mmCIF file of C-alpha atoms in Angstrom:
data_model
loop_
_atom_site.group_PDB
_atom_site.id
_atom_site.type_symbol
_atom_site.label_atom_id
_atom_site.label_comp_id
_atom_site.label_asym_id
_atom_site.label_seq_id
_atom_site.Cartn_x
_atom_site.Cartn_y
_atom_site.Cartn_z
ATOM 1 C CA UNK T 769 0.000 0.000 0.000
ATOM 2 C CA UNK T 770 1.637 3.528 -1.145
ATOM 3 C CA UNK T 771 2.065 5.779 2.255
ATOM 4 C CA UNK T 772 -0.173 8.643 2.173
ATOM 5 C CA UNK T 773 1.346 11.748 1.584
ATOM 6 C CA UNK T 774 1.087 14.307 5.004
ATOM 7 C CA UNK T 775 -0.751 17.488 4.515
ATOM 8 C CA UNK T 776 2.224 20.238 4.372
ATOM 9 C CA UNK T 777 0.949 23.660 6.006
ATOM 10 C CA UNK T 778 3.311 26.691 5.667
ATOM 11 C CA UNK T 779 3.533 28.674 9.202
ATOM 12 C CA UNK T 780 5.012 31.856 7.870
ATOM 13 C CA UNK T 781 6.363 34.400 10.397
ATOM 14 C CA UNK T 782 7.228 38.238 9.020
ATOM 15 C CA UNK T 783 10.815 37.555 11.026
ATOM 16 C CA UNK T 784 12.574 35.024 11.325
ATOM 17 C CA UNK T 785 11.720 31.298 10.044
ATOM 18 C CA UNK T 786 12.858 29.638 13.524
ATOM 19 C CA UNK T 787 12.385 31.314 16.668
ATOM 20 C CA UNK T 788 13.424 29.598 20.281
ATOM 21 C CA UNK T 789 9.419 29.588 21.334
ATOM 22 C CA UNK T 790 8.790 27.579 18.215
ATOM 23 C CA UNK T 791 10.109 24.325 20.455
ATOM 24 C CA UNK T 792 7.155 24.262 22.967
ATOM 25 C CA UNK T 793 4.582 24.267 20.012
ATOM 26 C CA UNK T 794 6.338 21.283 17.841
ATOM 27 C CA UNK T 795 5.001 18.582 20.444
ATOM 28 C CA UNK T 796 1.632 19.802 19.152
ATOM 29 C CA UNK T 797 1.858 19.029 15.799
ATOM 30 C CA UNK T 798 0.104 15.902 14.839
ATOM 31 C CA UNK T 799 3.211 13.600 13.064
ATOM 32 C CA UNK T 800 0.718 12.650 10.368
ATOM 33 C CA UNK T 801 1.291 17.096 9.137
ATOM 34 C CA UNK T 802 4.055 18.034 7.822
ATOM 35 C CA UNK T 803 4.737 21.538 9.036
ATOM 36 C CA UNK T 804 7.150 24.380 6.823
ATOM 37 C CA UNK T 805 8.251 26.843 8.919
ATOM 38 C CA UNK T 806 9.340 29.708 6.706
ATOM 39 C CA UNK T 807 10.589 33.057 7.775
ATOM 40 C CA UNK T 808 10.208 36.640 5.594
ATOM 41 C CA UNK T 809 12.544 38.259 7.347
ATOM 42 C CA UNK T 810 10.912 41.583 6.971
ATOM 43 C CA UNK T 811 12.135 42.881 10.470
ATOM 44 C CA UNK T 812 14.949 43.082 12.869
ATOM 45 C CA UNK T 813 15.829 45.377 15.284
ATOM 46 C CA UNK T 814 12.018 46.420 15.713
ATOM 47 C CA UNK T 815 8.625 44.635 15.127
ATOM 48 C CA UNK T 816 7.102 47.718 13.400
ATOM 49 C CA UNK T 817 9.357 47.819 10.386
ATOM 50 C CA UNK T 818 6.569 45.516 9.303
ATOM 51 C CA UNK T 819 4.416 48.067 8.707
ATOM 52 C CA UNK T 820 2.848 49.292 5.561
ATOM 53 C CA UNK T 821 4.159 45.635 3.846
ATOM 54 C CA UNK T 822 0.969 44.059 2.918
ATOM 55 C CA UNK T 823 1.575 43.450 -0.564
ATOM 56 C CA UNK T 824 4.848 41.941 -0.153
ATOM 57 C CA UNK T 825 3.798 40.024 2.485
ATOM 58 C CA UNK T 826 0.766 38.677 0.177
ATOM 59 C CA UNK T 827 3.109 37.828 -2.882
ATOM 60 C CA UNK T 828 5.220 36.471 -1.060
ATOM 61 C CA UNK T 829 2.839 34.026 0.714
ATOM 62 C CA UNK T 830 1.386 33.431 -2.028
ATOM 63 C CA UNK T 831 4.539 32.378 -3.995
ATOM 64 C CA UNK T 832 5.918 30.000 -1.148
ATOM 65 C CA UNK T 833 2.419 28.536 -0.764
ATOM 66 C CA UNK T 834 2.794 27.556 -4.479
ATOM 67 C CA UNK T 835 6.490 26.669 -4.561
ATOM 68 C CA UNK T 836 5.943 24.535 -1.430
ATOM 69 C CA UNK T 837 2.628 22.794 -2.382
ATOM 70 C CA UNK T 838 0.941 24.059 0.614
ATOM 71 C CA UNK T 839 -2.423 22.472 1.809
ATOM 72 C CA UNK T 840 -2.968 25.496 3.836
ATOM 73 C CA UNK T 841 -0.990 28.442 5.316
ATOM 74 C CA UNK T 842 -0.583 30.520 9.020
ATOM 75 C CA UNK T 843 0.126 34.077 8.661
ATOM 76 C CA UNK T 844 1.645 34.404 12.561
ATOM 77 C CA UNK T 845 1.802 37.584 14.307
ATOM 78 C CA UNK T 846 -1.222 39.801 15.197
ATOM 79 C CA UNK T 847 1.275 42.686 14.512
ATOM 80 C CA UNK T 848 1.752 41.587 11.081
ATOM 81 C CA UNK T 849 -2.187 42.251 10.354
ATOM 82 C CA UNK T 850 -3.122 45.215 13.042
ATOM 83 C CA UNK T 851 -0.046 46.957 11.011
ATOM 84 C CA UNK T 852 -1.089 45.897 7.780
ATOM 85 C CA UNK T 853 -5.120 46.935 7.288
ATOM 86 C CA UNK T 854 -7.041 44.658 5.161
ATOM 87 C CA UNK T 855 -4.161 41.962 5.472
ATOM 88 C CA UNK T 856 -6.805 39.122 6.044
ATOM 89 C CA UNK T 857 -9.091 40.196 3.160
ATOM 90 C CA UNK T 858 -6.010 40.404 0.690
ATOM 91 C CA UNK T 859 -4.914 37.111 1.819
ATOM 92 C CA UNK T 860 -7.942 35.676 0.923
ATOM 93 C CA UNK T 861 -8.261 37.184 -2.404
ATOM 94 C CA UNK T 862 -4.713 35.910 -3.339
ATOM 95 C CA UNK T 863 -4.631 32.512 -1.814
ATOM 96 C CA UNK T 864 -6.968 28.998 -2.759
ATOM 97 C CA UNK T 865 -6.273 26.935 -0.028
ATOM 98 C CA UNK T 866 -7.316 27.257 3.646
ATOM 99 C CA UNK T 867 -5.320 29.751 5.785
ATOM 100 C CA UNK T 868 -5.192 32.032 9.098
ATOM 101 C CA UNK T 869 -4.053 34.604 10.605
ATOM 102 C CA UNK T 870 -3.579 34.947 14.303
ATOM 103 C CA UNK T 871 -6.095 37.133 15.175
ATOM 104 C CA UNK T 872 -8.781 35.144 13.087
ATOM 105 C CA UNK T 873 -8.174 32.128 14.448
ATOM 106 C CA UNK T 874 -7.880 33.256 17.891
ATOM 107 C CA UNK T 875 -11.633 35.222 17.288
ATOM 108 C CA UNK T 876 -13.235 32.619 15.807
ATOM 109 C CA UNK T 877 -12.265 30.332 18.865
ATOM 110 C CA UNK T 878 -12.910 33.073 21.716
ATOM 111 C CA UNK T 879 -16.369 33.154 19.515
ATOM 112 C CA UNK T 880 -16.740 29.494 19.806
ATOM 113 C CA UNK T 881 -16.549 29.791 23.812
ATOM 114 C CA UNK T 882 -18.736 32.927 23.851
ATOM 115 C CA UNK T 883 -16.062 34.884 25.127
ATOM 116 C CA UNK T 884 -17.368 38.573 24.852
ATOM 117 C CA UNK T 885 -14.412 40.102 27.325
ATOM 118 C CA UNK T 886 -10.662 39.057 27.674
ATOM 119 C CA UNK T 887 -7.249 39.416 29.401
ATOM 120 C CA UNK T 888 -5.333 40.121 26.468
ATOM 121 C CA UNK T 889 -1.854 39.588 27.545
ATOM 122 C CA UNK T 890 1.053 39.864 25.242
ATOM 123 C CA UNK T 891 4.916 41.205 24.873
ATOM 124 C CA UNK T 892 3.668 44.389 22.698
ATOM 125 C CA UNK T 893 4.378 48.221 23.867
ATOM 126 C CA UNK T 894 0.782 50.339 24.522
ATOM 127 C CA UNK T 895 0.404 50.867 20.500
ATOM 128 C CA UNK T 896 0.304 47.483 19.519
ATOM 129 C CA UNK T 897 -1.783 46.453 21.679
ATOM 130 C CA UNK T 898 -4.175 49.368 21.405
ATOM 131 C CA UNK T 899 -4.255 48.248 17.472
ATOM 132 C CA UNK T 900 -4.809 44.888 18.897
ATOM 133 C CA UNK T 901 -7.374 45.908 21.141
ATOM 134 C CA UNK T 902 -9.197 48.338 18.594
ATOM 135 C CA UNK T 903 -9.469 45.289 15.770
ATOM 136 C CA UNK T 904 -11.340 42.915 18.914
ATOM 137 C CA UNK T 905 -13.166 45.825 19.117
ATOM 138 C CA UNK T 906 -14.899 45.666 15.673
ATOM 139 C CA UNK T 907 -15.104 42.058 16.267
ATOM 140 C CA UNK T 908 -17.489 42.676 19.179
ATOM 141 C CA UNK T 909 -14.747 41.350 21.659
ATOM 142 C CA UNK T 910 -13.478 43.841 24.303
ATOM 143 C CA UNK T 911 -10.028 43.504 26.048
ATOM 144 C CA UNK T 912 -8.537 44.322 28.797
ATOM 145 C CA UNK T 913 -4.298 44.452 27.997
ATOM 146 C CA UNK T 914 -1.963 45.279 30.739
ATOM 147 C CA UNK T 915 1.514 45.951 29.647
ATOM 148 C CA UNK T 916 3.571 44.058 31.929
ATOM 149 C CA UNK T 917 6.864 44.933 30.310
ATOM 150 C CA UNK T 918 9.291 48.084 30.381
ATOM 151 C CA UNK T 919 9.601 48.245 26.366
ATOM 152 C CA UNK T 920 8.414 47.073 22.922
ATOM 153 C CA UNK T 921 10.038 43.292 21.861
ATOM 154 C CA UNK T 922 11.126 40.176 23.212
ATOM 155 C CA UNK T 923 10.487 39.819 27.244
ATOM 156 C CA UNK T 924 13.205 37.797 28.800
ATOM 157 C CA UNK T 925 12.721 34.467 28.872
ATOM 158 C CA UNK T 926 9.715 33.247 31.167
ATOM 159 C CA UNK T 927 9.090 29.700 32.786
ATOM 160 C CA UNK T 928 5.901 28.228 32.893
ATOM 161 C CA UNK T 929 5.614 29.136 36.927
ATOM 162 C CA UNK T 930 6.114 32.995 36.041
ATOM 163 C CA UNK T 931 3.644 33.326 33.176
ATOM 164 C CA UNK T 932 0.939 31.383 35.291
ATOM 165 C CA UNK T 933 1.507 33.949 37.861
ATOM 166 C CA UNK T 934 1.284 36.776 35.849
ATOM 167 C CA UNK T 935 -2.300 35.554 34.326
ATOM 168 C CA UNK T 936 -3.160 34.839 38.297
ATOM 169 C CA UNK T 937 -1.778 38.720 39.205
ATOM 170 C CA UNK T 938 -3.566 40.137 35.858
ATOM 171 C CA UNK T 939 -6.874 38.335 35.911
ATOM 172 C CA UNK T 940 -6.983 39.331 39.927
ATOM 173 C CA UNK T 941 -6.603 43.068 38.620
ATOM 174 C CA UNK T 942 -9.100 43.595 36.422
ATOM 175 C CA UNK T 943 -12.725 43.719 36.067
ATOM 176 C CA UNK T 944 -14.239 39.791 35.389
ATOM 177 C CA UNK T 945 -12.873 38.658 32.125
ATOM 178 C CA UNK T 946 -14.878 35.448 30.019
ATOM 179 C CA UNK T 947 -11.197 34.097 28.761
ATOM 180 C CA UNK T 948 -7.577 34.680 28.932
ATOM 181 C CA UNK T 949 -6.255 35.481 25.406
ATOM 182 C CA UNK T 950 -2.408 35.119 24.792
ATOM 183 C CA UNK T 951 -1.289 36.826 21.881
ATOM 184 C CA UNK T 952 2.567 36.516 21.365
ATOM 185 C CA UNK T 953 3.708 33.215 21.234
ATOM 186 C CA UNK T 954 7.445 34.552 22.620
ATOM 187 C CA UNK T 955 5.464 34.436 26.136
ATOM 188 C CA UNK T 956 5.075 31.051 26.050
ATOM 189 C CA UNK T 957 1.832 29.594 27.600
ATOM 190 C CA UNK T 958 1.693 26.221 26.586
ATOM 191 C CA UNK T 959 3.158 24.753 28.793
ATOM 192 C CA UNK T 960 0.962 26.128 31.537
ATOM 193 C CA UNK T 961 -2.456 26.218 29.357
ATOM 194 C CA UNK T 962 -3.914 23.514 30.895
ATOM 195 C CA UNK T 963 -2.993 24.493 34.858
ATOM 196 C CA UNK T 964 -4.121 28.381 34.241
ATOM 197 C CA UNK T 965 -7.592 26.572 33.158
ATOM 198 C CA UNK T 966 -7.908 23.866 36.033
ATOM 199 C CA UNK T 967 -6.422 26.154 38.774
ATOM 200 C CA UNK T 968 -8.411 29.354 37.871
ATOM 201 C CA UNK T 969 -11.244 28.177 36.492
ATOM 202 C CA UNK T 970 -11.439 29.903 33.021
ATOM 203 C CA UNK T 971 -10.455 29.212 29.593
ATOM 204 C CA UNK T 972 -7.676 30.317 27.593
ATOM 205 C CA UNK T 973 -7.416 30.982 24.158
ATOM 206 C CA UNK T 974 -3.210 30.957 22.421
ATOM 207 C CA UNK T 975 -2.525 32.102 19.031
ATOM 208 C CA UNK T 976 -0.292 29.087 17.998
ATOM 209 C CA UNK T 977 -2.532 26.098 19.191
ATOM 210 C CA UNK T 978 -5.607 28.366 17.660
ATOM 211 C CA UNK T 979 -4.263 28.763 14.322
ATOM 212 C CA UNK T 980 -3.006 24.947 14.495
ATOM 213 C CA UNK T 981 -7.079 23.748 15.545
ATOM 214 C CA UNK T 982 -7.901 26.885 12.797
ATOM 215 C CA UNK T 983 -6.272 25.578 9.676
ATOM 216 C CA UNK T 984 -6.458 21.974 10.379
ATOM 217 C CA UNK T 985 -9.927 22.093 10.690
ATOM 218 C CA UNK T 986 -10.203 23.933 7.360
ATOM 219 C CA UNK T 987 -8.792 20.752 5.908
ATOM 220 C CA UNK T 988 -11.441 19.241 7.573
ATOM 221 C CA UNK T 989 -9.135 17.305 9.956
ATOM 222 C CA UNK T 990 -9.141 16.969 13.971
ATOM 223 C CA UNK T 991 -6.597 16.072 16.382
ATOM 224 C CA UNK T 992 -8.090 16.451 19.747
ATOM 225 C CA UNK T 993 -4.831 15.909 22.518
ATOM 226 C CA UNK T 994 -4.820 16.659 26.059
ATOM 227 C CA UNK T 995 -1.899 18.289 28.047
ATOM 228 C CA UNK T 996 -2.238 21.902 26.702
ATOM 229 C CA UNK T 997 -6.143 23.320 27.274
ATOM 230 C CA UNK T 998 -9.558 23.216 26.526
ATOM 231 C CA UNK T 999 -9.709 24.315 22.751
ATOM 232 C CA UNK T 1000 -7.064 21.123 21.785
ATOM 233 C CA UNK T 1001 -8.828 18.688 24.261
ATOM 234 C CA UNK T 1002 -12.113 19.548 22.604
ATOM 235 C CA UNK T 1003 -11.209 20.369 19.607
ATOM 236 C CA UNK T 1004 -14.509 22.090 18.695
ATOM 237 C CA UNK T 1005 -15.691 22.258 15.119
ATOM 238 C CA UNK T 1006 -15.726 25.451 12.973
ATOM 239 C CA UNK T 1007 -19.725 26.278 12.424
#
């Protein structure tokens, strides 16, 4: 019997292809997908020299999505779209096969658990996430976003026991919040995804393991796994 060929789905950062956070999302990647990581390296020194870049980033996706033979594509970054308007909807005219972008994916599963308000936490300075907070907005989602950190970029490196406690200092600081939304992968919640929901009783909501769930189930696959939180345990459908 010929081996069936894996699905291959591009995850395509604006940076760089391989970043260290990338290791704590592999283990959730089904073995039967093939996953390209593939970097544009459209910034360096600062995450808003992605700005104003939406056609490149659109040609260029949809090049590599050709070259590679994607079965579907993840646009990371909410950055990449709050600093590129109308990122999603050019996306979508340009590409033929399922994709995401962070922020969609992470709506469409904050809509799935009837989250209405969330902790937005995330590495971003106040302008980022006020574009971040602005596009929930439109979405009918409002967030509160603390800015733990002294400046825009990469927060040093936290262990699972420090971001736990700072969703259990932010979510005792604000007003009641339906879901804890980490945007940012460089934070690094997996880990700790599944304590943060048994030990304070609410669900969270990641970018990486929602545009995983996102654009898997767009190929109309599932891969329901416990270990890291409600939305991969579940694995709800897409309506």
């Amino acid at each position: 019997m010929a081996e069936r060929i894996k699905p291959k789905i591009g995850f395509v950062s604006a940076g760089a292809g391989s970043m260290p956070h990338y290791s704590s999302f592999l283990p959730l990647i089904p073995s039967a997908i093939q996953m390209d990581f593939e970097g544009l390296e459209l910034y360096r020194e600062s995450l808003y020299q992605i700005e104003n870049k939406k056609d490149v980033i659109v040609q260029r996706v949809k090049e590599l999505a050709r070259q590679r033979a994607w079965d579907g594509v993840i646009v990371t970054a909410a950055p990449t779209e709050v600093l590129n308007p109308g990122l999603f909807d050019a996306l979508q005219a340009a590409l033929s096969i399922p994709f995401t972008t962070a922020l969609h994916a992470c709506v469409i599963a904050l809509r799935i658990y009837s989250a209405k308000r969330v902790l937005l936490l995330t590495p971003f300075d106040q302008r980022l996430n006020d574009l971040i907070c602005g596009h929930l907005e439109k979405l009918e989602i409002s967030a509160a976003a603390p800015h733990p950190f002294g400046d825009l970029g990469v927060p040093k490196r936290m262990n699972p026991d420090e971001v736990f406690e700072l969703t259990k200092s932010n979510l005792r600081g604000t007003d009641p919040v339906d879901a804890v939304y980490f945007q940012g992968a460089v934070l690094d919640p997996i880990k700790v995804l599944e304590k943060i929901e048994q030990e304070l009783g609410i669900t969270v909501i990641a970018s990486n393991p929602a545009m995983l769930w996102y654009v898997l189930s767009k190929l109309q696959l599932a891969y329901p796994m416990s270990g890291y939180g409600r939305l991969m345990r579940e694995w709800p459908k897409l309506s």
